[in-house]
Amino acid sequence: MLEKIQKALTIRSGTIRELLAEALGMFILMVFGLSSVAQVVLGRGDFGQHLSINLGFGIGVTLGIHAAGGISGAHLNAAITLTHCLLGNLPWRKLPAYLIGQFLGSFTAAATVFGLYYDALYDYTKGNFTVTGPTATASIFSTYPAPYVSLLGAFFTEFMATVMLLLGILIIHDEKNNGALKGMQALLTGILVLGIGLGMGMNTGYAINPSRDLPPRVFTAIAGWGMDVFTAGHHWWWVPLTAPVLGSLAGVLIHKLFIDFHNQPVLESGNEKGQPVVETSTL
């Protein structure tokens, strides 16, 4: 009986399976990340600090990769998916499925955290959900630049943070050079995201991922924060969409010019071992 149920529920389409894997991986990543932000903000510093947020996203990335890695490669990041398409590692026909899966997972996670902390949100804001001001809460869900940062400076921050993300991912998976031990890639990618947050999180909140930023922003526009989520920070919303894509491409180019083109194939049992299929991730 159980076998029949399992067979009936098994999805035959590989593309749909990848969509669902990206959705679940993204959901796990974002629930851990956004809930850690909510706890720090709504707890007024009594239930965590900036480190808590970085750890939350790092843990979420690690678990999200473990959840989706074997099925979709666990991109969990629209910039990474687009880069794979541009490099020919992923067919363009699969791009919509990956992006839809990431959007659904991220949007659903934002709605989940909103429901989880609704009472705390209402108590903190007295029912007035704002993007700016002393009781602003929109930043729980999406990133916004610090008041002192220029738009150019914020763009450069997101660009460089994503460069470091892609360099780190490629280094972790580079078996022709000094790749991570098998099974350690997810953990090391989570630590990589933690490091980016610790070192480059102050200016913009390190979106480094269009799929992390846009879906929750859309949710907040619907859930009570209004269109201010798109106009705040000198119309900041477009920067987390474009800077990570450019940073991702730059990170790949730097790795190829400085490392990959000079790598020597590793001999294993008399055969050359080529570049492995990369299970990439994140934010």
mmCIF file of C-alpha atoms in Angstrom:
data_model
loop_
_atom_site.group_PDB
_atom_site.id
_atom_site.type_symbol
_atom_site.label_atom_id
_atom_site.label_comp_id
_atom_site.label_asym_id
_atom_site.label_seq_id
_atom_site.Cartn_x
_atom_site.Cartn_y
_atom_site.Cartn_z
ATOM 1 C CA MET A 1 0.000 0.000 0.000
ATOM 2 C CA LEU A 2 2.762 2.432 0.964
ATOM 3 C CA GLU A 3 4.653 1.592 -2.210
ATOM 4 C CA LYS A 4 1.584 2.395 -4.314
ATOM 5 C CA ILE A 5 1.147 5.738 -2.531
ATOM 6 C CA GLN A 6 4.812 6.548 -3.013
ATOM 7 C CA LYS A 7 4.635 5.640 -6.685
ATOM 8 C CA ALA A 8 1.509 7.773 -7.150
ATOM 9 C CA LEU A 9 3.174 10.764 -5.488
ATOM 10 C CA THR A 10 6.489 10.434 -7.319
ATOM 11 C CA ILE A 11 6.948 13.187 -9.884
ATOM 12 C CA ARG A 12 8.327 11.934 -13.176
ATOM 13 C CA SER A 13 9.371 15.290 -14.615
ATOM 14 C CA GLY A 14 12.977 16.094 -13.760
ATOM 15 C CA THR A 15 12.315 19.799 -14.212
ATOM 16 C CA ILE A 16 9.461 19.780 -11.696
ATOM 17 C CA ARG A 17 11.597 17.816 -9.239
ATOM 18 C CA GLU A 18 14.307 20.458 -9.545
ATOM 19 C CA LEU A 19 11.742 23.226 -9.054
ATOM 20 C CA LEU A 20 10.469 21.585 -5.863
ATOM 21 C CA ALA A 21 13.997 20.954 -4.597
ATOM 22 C CA GLU A 22 14.958 24.588 -5.105
ATOM 23 C CA ALA A 23 11.746 25.673 -3.384
ATOM 24 C CA LEU A 24 12.340 23.506 -0.328
ATOM 25 C CA GLY A 25 16.029 24.377 -0.083
ATOM 26 C CA MET A 26 15.221 28.070 -0.363
ATOM 27 C CA PHE A 27 12.423 27.767 2.185
ATOM 28 C CA ILE A 28 14.753 26.174 4.732
ATOM 29 C CA LEU A 29 17.471 28.752 4.104
ATOM 30 C CA MET A 30 15.117 31.700 4.450
ATOM 31 C CA VAL A 31 13.169 30.483 7.466
ATOM 32 C CA PHE A 32 16.391 30.153 9.450
ATOM 33 C CA GLY A 33 17.713 33.474 8.156
ATOM 34 C CA LEU A 34 14.605 35.649 8.415
ATOM 35 C CA SER A 35 13.531 34.272 11.782
ATOM 36 C CA SER A 36 16.949 35.091 13.205
ATOM 37 C CA VAL A 37 16.568 38.685 11.968
ATOM 38 C CA ALA A 38 13.063 38.881 13.420
ATOM 39 C CA GLN A 39 14.250 37.657 16.804
ATOM 40 C CA VAL A 40 17.076 40.209 16.953
ATOM 41 C CA VAL A 41 14.912 43.164 15.843
ATOM 42 C CA LEU A 42 11.713 42.366 17.708
ATOM 43 C CA GLY A 43 13.598 41.194 20.791
ATOM 44 C CA ARG A 44 15.296 44.618 20.969
ATOM 45 C CA GLY A 45 18.701 43.000 21.320
ATOM 46 C CA ASP A 46 17.725 40.719 24.205
ATOM 47 C CA PHE A 47 17.431 37.613 22.012
ATOM 48 C CA GLY A 48 20.497 37.848 19.810
ATOM 49 C CA GLN A 49 22.890 40.201 18.076
ATOM 50 C CA HIS A 50 24.316 40.691 14.572
ATOM 51 C CA LEU A 51 26.223 37.420 14.952
ATOM 52 C CA SER A 52 22.922 35.605 15.469
ATOM 53 C CA ILE A 53 21.714 36.723 12.035
ATOM 54 C CA ASN A 54 24.918 35.609 10.339
ATOM 55 C CA LEU A 55 24.753 32.229 12.046
ATOM 56 C CA GLY A 56 21.087 31.846 11.118
ATOM 57 C CA PHE A 57 21.771 32.374 7.427
ATOM 58 C CA GLY A 58 24.879 30.186 7.543
ATOM 59 C CA ILE A 59 22.942 27.308 9.117
ATOM 60 C CA GLY A 60 20.087 27.825 6.674
ATOM 61 C CA VAL A 61 22.449 27.671 3.682
ATOM 62 C CA THR A 62 24.038 24.456 4.955
ATOM 63 C CA LEU A 63 20.719 22.691 5.498
ATOM 64 C CA GLY A 64 19.248 24.063 2.271
ATOM 65 C CA ILE A 65 22.142 22.594 0.287
ATOM 66 C CA HIS A 66 21.730 19.224 1.980
ATOM 67 C CA ALA A 67 18.007 19.293 1.170
ATOM 68 C CA ALA A 68 18.276 20.189 -2.526
ATOM 69 C CA GLY A 69 21.838 19.391 -3.565
ATOM 70 C CA GLY A 70 21.266 15.875 -4.848
ATOM 71 C CA ILE A 71 18.330 16.872 -7.055
ATOM 72 C CA SER A 72 18.900 20.402 -8.351
ATOM 73 C CA GLY A 73 22.472 21.167 -7.299
ATOM 74 C CA ALA A 74 21.057 23.549 -4.688
ATOM 75 C CA HIS A 75 21.701 26.839 -6.472
ATOM 76 C CA LEU A 76 19.330 28.665 -4.088
ATOM 77 C CA ASN A 77 20.384 31.889 -5.796
ATOM 78 C CA ALA A 78 19.103 33.386 -9.057
ATOM 79 C CA ALA A 79 22.505 34.925 -9.784
ATOM 80 C CA ILE A 80 24.170 31.506 -9.559
ATOM 81 C CA THR A 81 21.487 29.894 -11.727
ATOM 82 C CA LEU A 82 21.839 32.591 -14.391
ATOM 83 C CA THR A 83 25.622 32.223 -14.304
ATOM 84 C CA HIS A 84 25.313 28.458 -14.829
ATOM 85 C CA CYS A 85 23.086 29.116 -17.845
ATOM 86 C CA LEU A 86 25.522 31.632 -19.322
ATOM 87 C CA LEU A 87 28.401 29.179 -18.876
ATOM 88 C CA GLY A 88 26.435 26.365 -20.483
ATOM 89 C CA ASN A 89 26.276 24.272 -17.312
ATOM 90 C CA LEU A 90 22.476 24.462 -17.147
ATOM 91 C CA PRO A 91 20.056 24.450 -20.121
ATOM 92 C CA TRP A 92 18.263 27.770 -20.552
ATOM 93 C CA ARG A 93 14.947 25.910 -20.674
ATOM 94 C CA LYS A 94 15.415 25.056 -16.991
ATOM 95 C CA LEU A 95 15.991 28.651 -15.917
ATOM 96 C CA PRO A 96 12.275 29.450 -15.322
ATOM 97 C CA ALA A 97 11.798 26.346 -13.149
ATOM 98 C CA TYR A 98 14.787 27.192 -10.960
ATOM 99 C CA LEU A 99 13.748 30.832 -10.579
ATOM 100 C CA ILE A 100 10.123 29.946 -9.833
ATOM 101 C CA GLY A 101 11.198 27.389 -7.250
ATOM 102 C CA GLN A 102 13.505 29.873 -5.545
ATOM 103 C CA PHE A 103 10.825 32.580 -5.602
ATOM 104 C CA LEU A 104 8.173 30.290 -4.131
ATOM 105 C CA GLY A 105 10.468 29.034 -1.392
ATOM 106 C CA SER A 106 11.611 32.510 -0.401
ATOM 107 C CA PHE A 107 8.126 34.049 -0.568
ATOM 108 C CA THR A 108 6.629 31.222 1.484
ATOM 109 C CA ALA A 109 9.394 31.532 4.068
ATOM 110 C CA ALA A 110 8.667 35.259 4.448
ATOM 111 C CA ALA A 111 4.979 34.506 4.951
ATOM 112 C CA THR A 112 5.851 31.801 7.485
ATOM 113 C CA VAL A 113 8.104 34.071 9.532
ATOM 114 C CA PHE A 114 5.457 36.806 9.353
ATOM 115 C CA GLY A 115 2.913 34.400 10.823
ATOM 116 C CA LEU A 116 5.380 33.075 13.378
ATOM 117 C CA TYR A 117 6.176 36.546 14.705
ATOM 118 C CA TYR A 118 2.928 38.367 13.942
ATOM 119 C CA ASP A 119 2.090 38.996 17.602
ATOM 120 C CA ALA A 120 5.595 40.288 18.268
ATOM 121 C CA LEU A 121 5.433 42.467 15.137
ATOM 122 C CA TYR A 122 2.130 43.967 16.235
ATOM 123 C CA ASP A 123 3.422 44.608 19.756
ATOM 124 C CA TYR A 124 6.648 46.170 18.465
ATOM 125 C CA THR A 125 4.981 48.447 15.887
ATOM 126 C CA LYS A 126 1.520 48.927 17.455
ATOM 127 C CA GLY A 127 0.141 47.744 14.129
ATOM 128 C CA ASN A 128 1.974 50.368 12.057
ATOM 129 C CA PHE A 129 4.260 48.472 9.681
ATOM 130 C CA THR A 130 6.906 50.900 8.368
ATOM 131 C CA VAL A 131 10.012 50.733 6.214
ATOM 132 C CA THR A 132 11.877 53.543 7.994
ATOM 133 C CA GLY A 133 11.701 55.138 11.411
ATOM 134 C CA PRO A 134 12.305 54.002 15.006
ATOM 135 C CA THR A 135 10.052 50.948 14.726
ATOM 136 C CA ALA A 136 10.825 49.996 11.132
ATOM 137 C CA THR A 137 10.407 46.279 10.489
ATOM 138 C CA ALA A 138 10.630 45.842 6.711
ATOM 139 C CA SER A 139 14.347 45.067 7.090
ATOM 140 C CA ILE A 140 13.397 41.827 8.846
ATOM 141 C CA PHE A 141 12.411 40.452 5.457
ATOM 142 C CA SER A 142 14.526 42.245 2.822
ATOM 143 C CA THR A 143 17.749 44.236 2.760
ATOM 144 C CA TYR A 144 18.024 48.027 2.876
ATOM 145 C CA PRO A 145 21.173 50.173 2.752
ATOM 146 C CA ALA A 146 22.442 51.908 5.853
ATOM 147 C CA PRO A 147 21.631 55.658 5.910
ATOM 148 C CA TYR A 148 25.296 56.640 5.544
ATOM 149 C CA VAL A 149 25.922 54.549 2.398
ATOM 150 C CA SER A 150 25.686 56.069 -1.069
ATOM 151 C CA LEU A 151 23.896 54.087 -3.753
ATOM 152 C CA LEU A 152 27.213 53.549 -5.559
ATOM 153 C CA GLY A 153 28.882 52.387 -2.358
ATOM 154 C CA ALA A 154 26.012 50.024 -1.631
ATOM 155 C CA PHE A 155 26.138 48.621 -5.170
ATOM 156 C CA PHE A 156 29.875 48.019 -4.845
ATOM 157 C CA THR A 157 29.348 46.283 -1.494
ATOM 158 C CA GLU A 158 26.831 43.854 -2.963
ATOM 159 C CA PHE A 159 29.023 43.312 -6.022
ATOM 160 C CA MET A 160 32.145 42.499 -4.008
ATOM 161 C CA ALA A 161 30.286 40.326 -1.495
ATOM 162 C CA THR A 162 28.925 38.232 -4.364
ATOM 163 C CA VAL A 163 32.376 38.027 -5.965
ATOM 164 C CA MET A 164 33.650 36.527 -2.716
ATOM 165 C CA LEU A 165 30.657 34.185 -2.560
ATOM 166 C CA LEU A 166 31.316 32.750 -6.020
ATOM 167 C CA LEU A 167 35.069 32.557 -5.491
ATOM 168 C CA GLY A 168 34.476 30.680 -2.264
ATOM 169 C CA ILE A 169 31.994 28.246 -3.823
ATOM 170 C CA LEU A 170 34.285 27.513 -6.770
ATOM 171 C CA ILE A 171 37.289 27.002 -4.492
ATOM 172 C CA ILE A 172 35.343 24.662 -2.212
ATOM 173 C CA HIS A 173 34.310 22.499 -5.193
ATOM 174 C CA ASP A 174 37.564 22.668 -7.175
ATOM 175 C CA GLU A 175 38.831 19.092 -7.059
ATOM 176 C CA LYS A 176 41.590 19.901 -9.559
ATOM 177 C CA ASN A 177 43.151 22.249 -7.027
ATOM 178 C CA ASN A 178 42.463 21.791 -3.319
ATOM 179 C CA GLY A 179 38.766 21.060 -3.049
ATOM 180 C CA ALA A 180 36.934 20.302 0.169
ATOM 181 C CA LEU A 181 36.587 16.764 1.466
ATOM 182 C CA LYS A 182 33.565 14.950 0.074
ATOM 183 C CA GLY A 183 30.476 15.724 2.146
ATOM 184 C CA MET A 184 31.921 18.923 3.609
ATOM 185 C CA GLN A 185 30.856 21.274 0.811
ATOM 186 C CA ALA A 186 27.522 22.253 2.368
ATOM 187 C CA LEU A 187 29.036 23.054 5.752
ATOM 188 C CA LEU A 188 31.881 25.052 4.238
ATOM 189 C CA THR A 189 29.456 27.011 2.053
ATOM 190 C CA GLY A 190 27.453 27.862 5.164
ATOM 191 C CA ILE A 191 30.671 29.035 6.856
ATOM 192 C CA LEU A 192 31.468 31.064 3.726
ATOM 193 C CA VAL A 193 28.131 32.885 3.993
ATOM 194 C CA LEU A 194 28.765 33.397 7.711
ATOM 195 C CA GLY A 195 32.132 34.980 6.881
ATOM 196 C CA ILE A 196 30.601 37.294 4.278
ATOM 197 C CA GLY A 197 28.028 38.430 6.820
ATOM 198 C CA LEU A 198 30.669 39.015 9.486
ATOM 199 C CA GLY A 199 32.906 41.035 7.179
ATOM 200 C CA MET A 200 30.604 42.704 4.653
ATOM 201 C CA GLY A 201 27.188 42.876 6.254
ATOM 202 C CA MET A 202 27.187 46.374 7.730
ATOM 203 C CA ASN A 203 26.525 48.496 4.647
ATOM 204 C CA THR A 204 23.662 46.642 2.989
ATOM 205 C CA GLY A 205 22.803 43.498 4.936
ATOM 206 C CA TYR A 206 24.563 41.348 2.281
ATOM 207 C CA ALA A 207 21.684 40.277 0.056
ATOM 208 C CA ILE A 208 24.116 38.637 -2.446
ATOM 209 C CA ASN A 209 21.116 36.857 -3.915
ATOM 210 C CA PRO A 210 18.112 38.153 -5.888
ATOM 211 C CA SER A 211 16.084 35.152 -4.713
ATOM 212 C CA ARG A 212 16.748 36.077 -1.114
ATOM 213 C CA ASP A 213 15.684 39.703 -1.503
ATOM 214 C CA LEU A 214 12.905 40.191 -4.069
ATOM 215 C CA PRO A 215 10.279 37.598 -2.997
ATOM 216 C CA PRO A 216 10.164 38.785 0.655
ATOM 217 C CA ARG A 217 10.041 42.377 -0.609
ATOM 218 C CA VAL A 218 7.002 41.516 -2.707
ATOM 219 C CA PHE A 219 5.465 39.813 0.318
ATOM 220 C CA THR A 220 5.968 42.856 2.556
ATOM 221 C CA ALA A 221 4.395 45.111 -0.088
ATOM 222 C CA ILE A 222 1.320 42.883 0.048
ATOM 223 C CA ALA A 223 1.296 42.269 3.804
ATOM 224 C CA GLY A 224 1.053 45.864 4.986
ATOM 225 C CA TRP A 225 4.278 47.756 4.369
ATOM 226 C CA GLY A 226 3.080 49.069 1.011
ATOM 227 C CA MET A 227 5.040 50.314 -1.985
ATOM 228 C CA ASP A 228 7.554 52.058 0.273
ATOM 229 C CA VAL A 229 9.524 48.814 0.171
ATOM 230 C CA PHE A 230 10.378 49.637 -3.458
ATOM 231 C CA THR A 231 11.072 53.364 -3.045
ATOM 232 C CA ALA A 232 13.109 53.358 0.189
ATOM 233 C CA GLY A 233 16.854 53.851 0.015
ATOM 234 C CA HIS A 234 16.696 55.774 -3.296
ATOM 235 C CA HIS A 235 14.778 52.905 -4.940
ATOM 236 C CA TRP A 236 17.295 50.416 -3.568
ATOM 237 C CA TRP A 237 15.293 47.349 -4.591
ATOM 238 C CA TRP A 238 16.963 46.937 -7.991
ATOM 239 C CA VAL A 239 20.506 46.762 -6.580
ATOM 240 C CA PRO A 240 20.117 43.311 -4.934
ATOM 241 C CA LEU A 241 18.865 42.080 -8.306
ATOM 242 C CA THR A 242 21.662 43.361 -10.523
ATOM 243 C CA ALA A 243 24.816 43.627 -8.386
ATOM 244 C CA PRO A 244 24.807 39.906 -7.417
ATOM 245 C CA VAL A 245 24.463 38.858 -11.068
ATOM 246 C CA LEU A 246 27.452 40.991 -12.091
ATOM 247 C CA GLY A 247 29.391 39.903 -9.007
ATOM 248 C CA SER A 248 28.685 36.256 -9.768
ATOM 249 C CA LEU A 249 30.015 36.582 -13.307
ATOM 250 C CA ALA A 250 33.069 38.498 -12.087
ATOM 251 C CA GLY A 251 33.771 35.848 -9.450
ATOM 252 C CA VAL A 252 33.717 33.086 -12.064
ATOM 253 C CA LEU A 253 36.004 35.099 -14.375
ATOM 254 C CA ILE A 254 38.520 35.785 -11.595
ATOM 255 C CA HIS A 255 38.616 32.124 -10.602
ATOM 256 C CA LYS A 256 39.181 31.028 -14.186
ATOM 257 C CA LEU A 257 41.938 33.595 -14.856
ATOM 258 C CA PHE A 258 43.828 33.113 -11.606
ATOM 259 C CA ILE A 259 43.212 29.423 -10.800
ATOM 260 C CA ASP A 260 41.201 27.267 -13.172
ATOM 261 C CA PHE A 261 43.129 27.920 -16.391
ATOM 262 C CA HIS A 262 46.342 26.944 -14.585
ATOM 263 C CA ASN A 263 44.999 23.853 -12.827
ATOM 264 C CA GLN A 264 46.629 20.565 -13.679
ATOM 265 C CA PRO A 265 44.327 17.534 -13.957
ATOM 266 C CA VAL A 266 44.681 15.182 -11.010
ATOM 267 C CA LEU A 267 45.817 11.693 -12.024
ATOM 268 C CA GLU A 268 43.737 9.008 -10.413
ATOM 269 C CA SER A 269 44.336 5.328 -11.244
ATOM 270 C CA GLY A 270 46.102 6.353 -14.431
ATOM 271 C CA ASN A 271 43.167 8.440 -15.680
ATOM 272 C CA GLU A 272 42.756 12.155 -15.727
ATOM 273 C CA LYS A 273 40.100 13.416 -13.373
ATOM 274 C CA GLY A 274 38.238 16.293 -14.944
ATOM 275 C CA GLN A 275 36.251 19.098 -13.406
ATOM 276 C CA PRO A 276 33.417 17.652 -11.306
ATOM 277 C CA VAL A 277 29.779 18.541 -11.591
ATOM 278 C CA VAL A 278 29.415 21.357 -9.086
ATOM 279 C CA GLU A 279 26.753 21.290 -6.411
ATOM 280 C CA THR A 280 26.574 24.970 -5.760
ATOM 281 C CA SER A 281 24.460 26.999 -3.468
ATOM 282 C CA THR A 282 23.171 30.127 -1.970
ATOM 283 C CA LEU A 283 22.388 33.178 -1.008
#
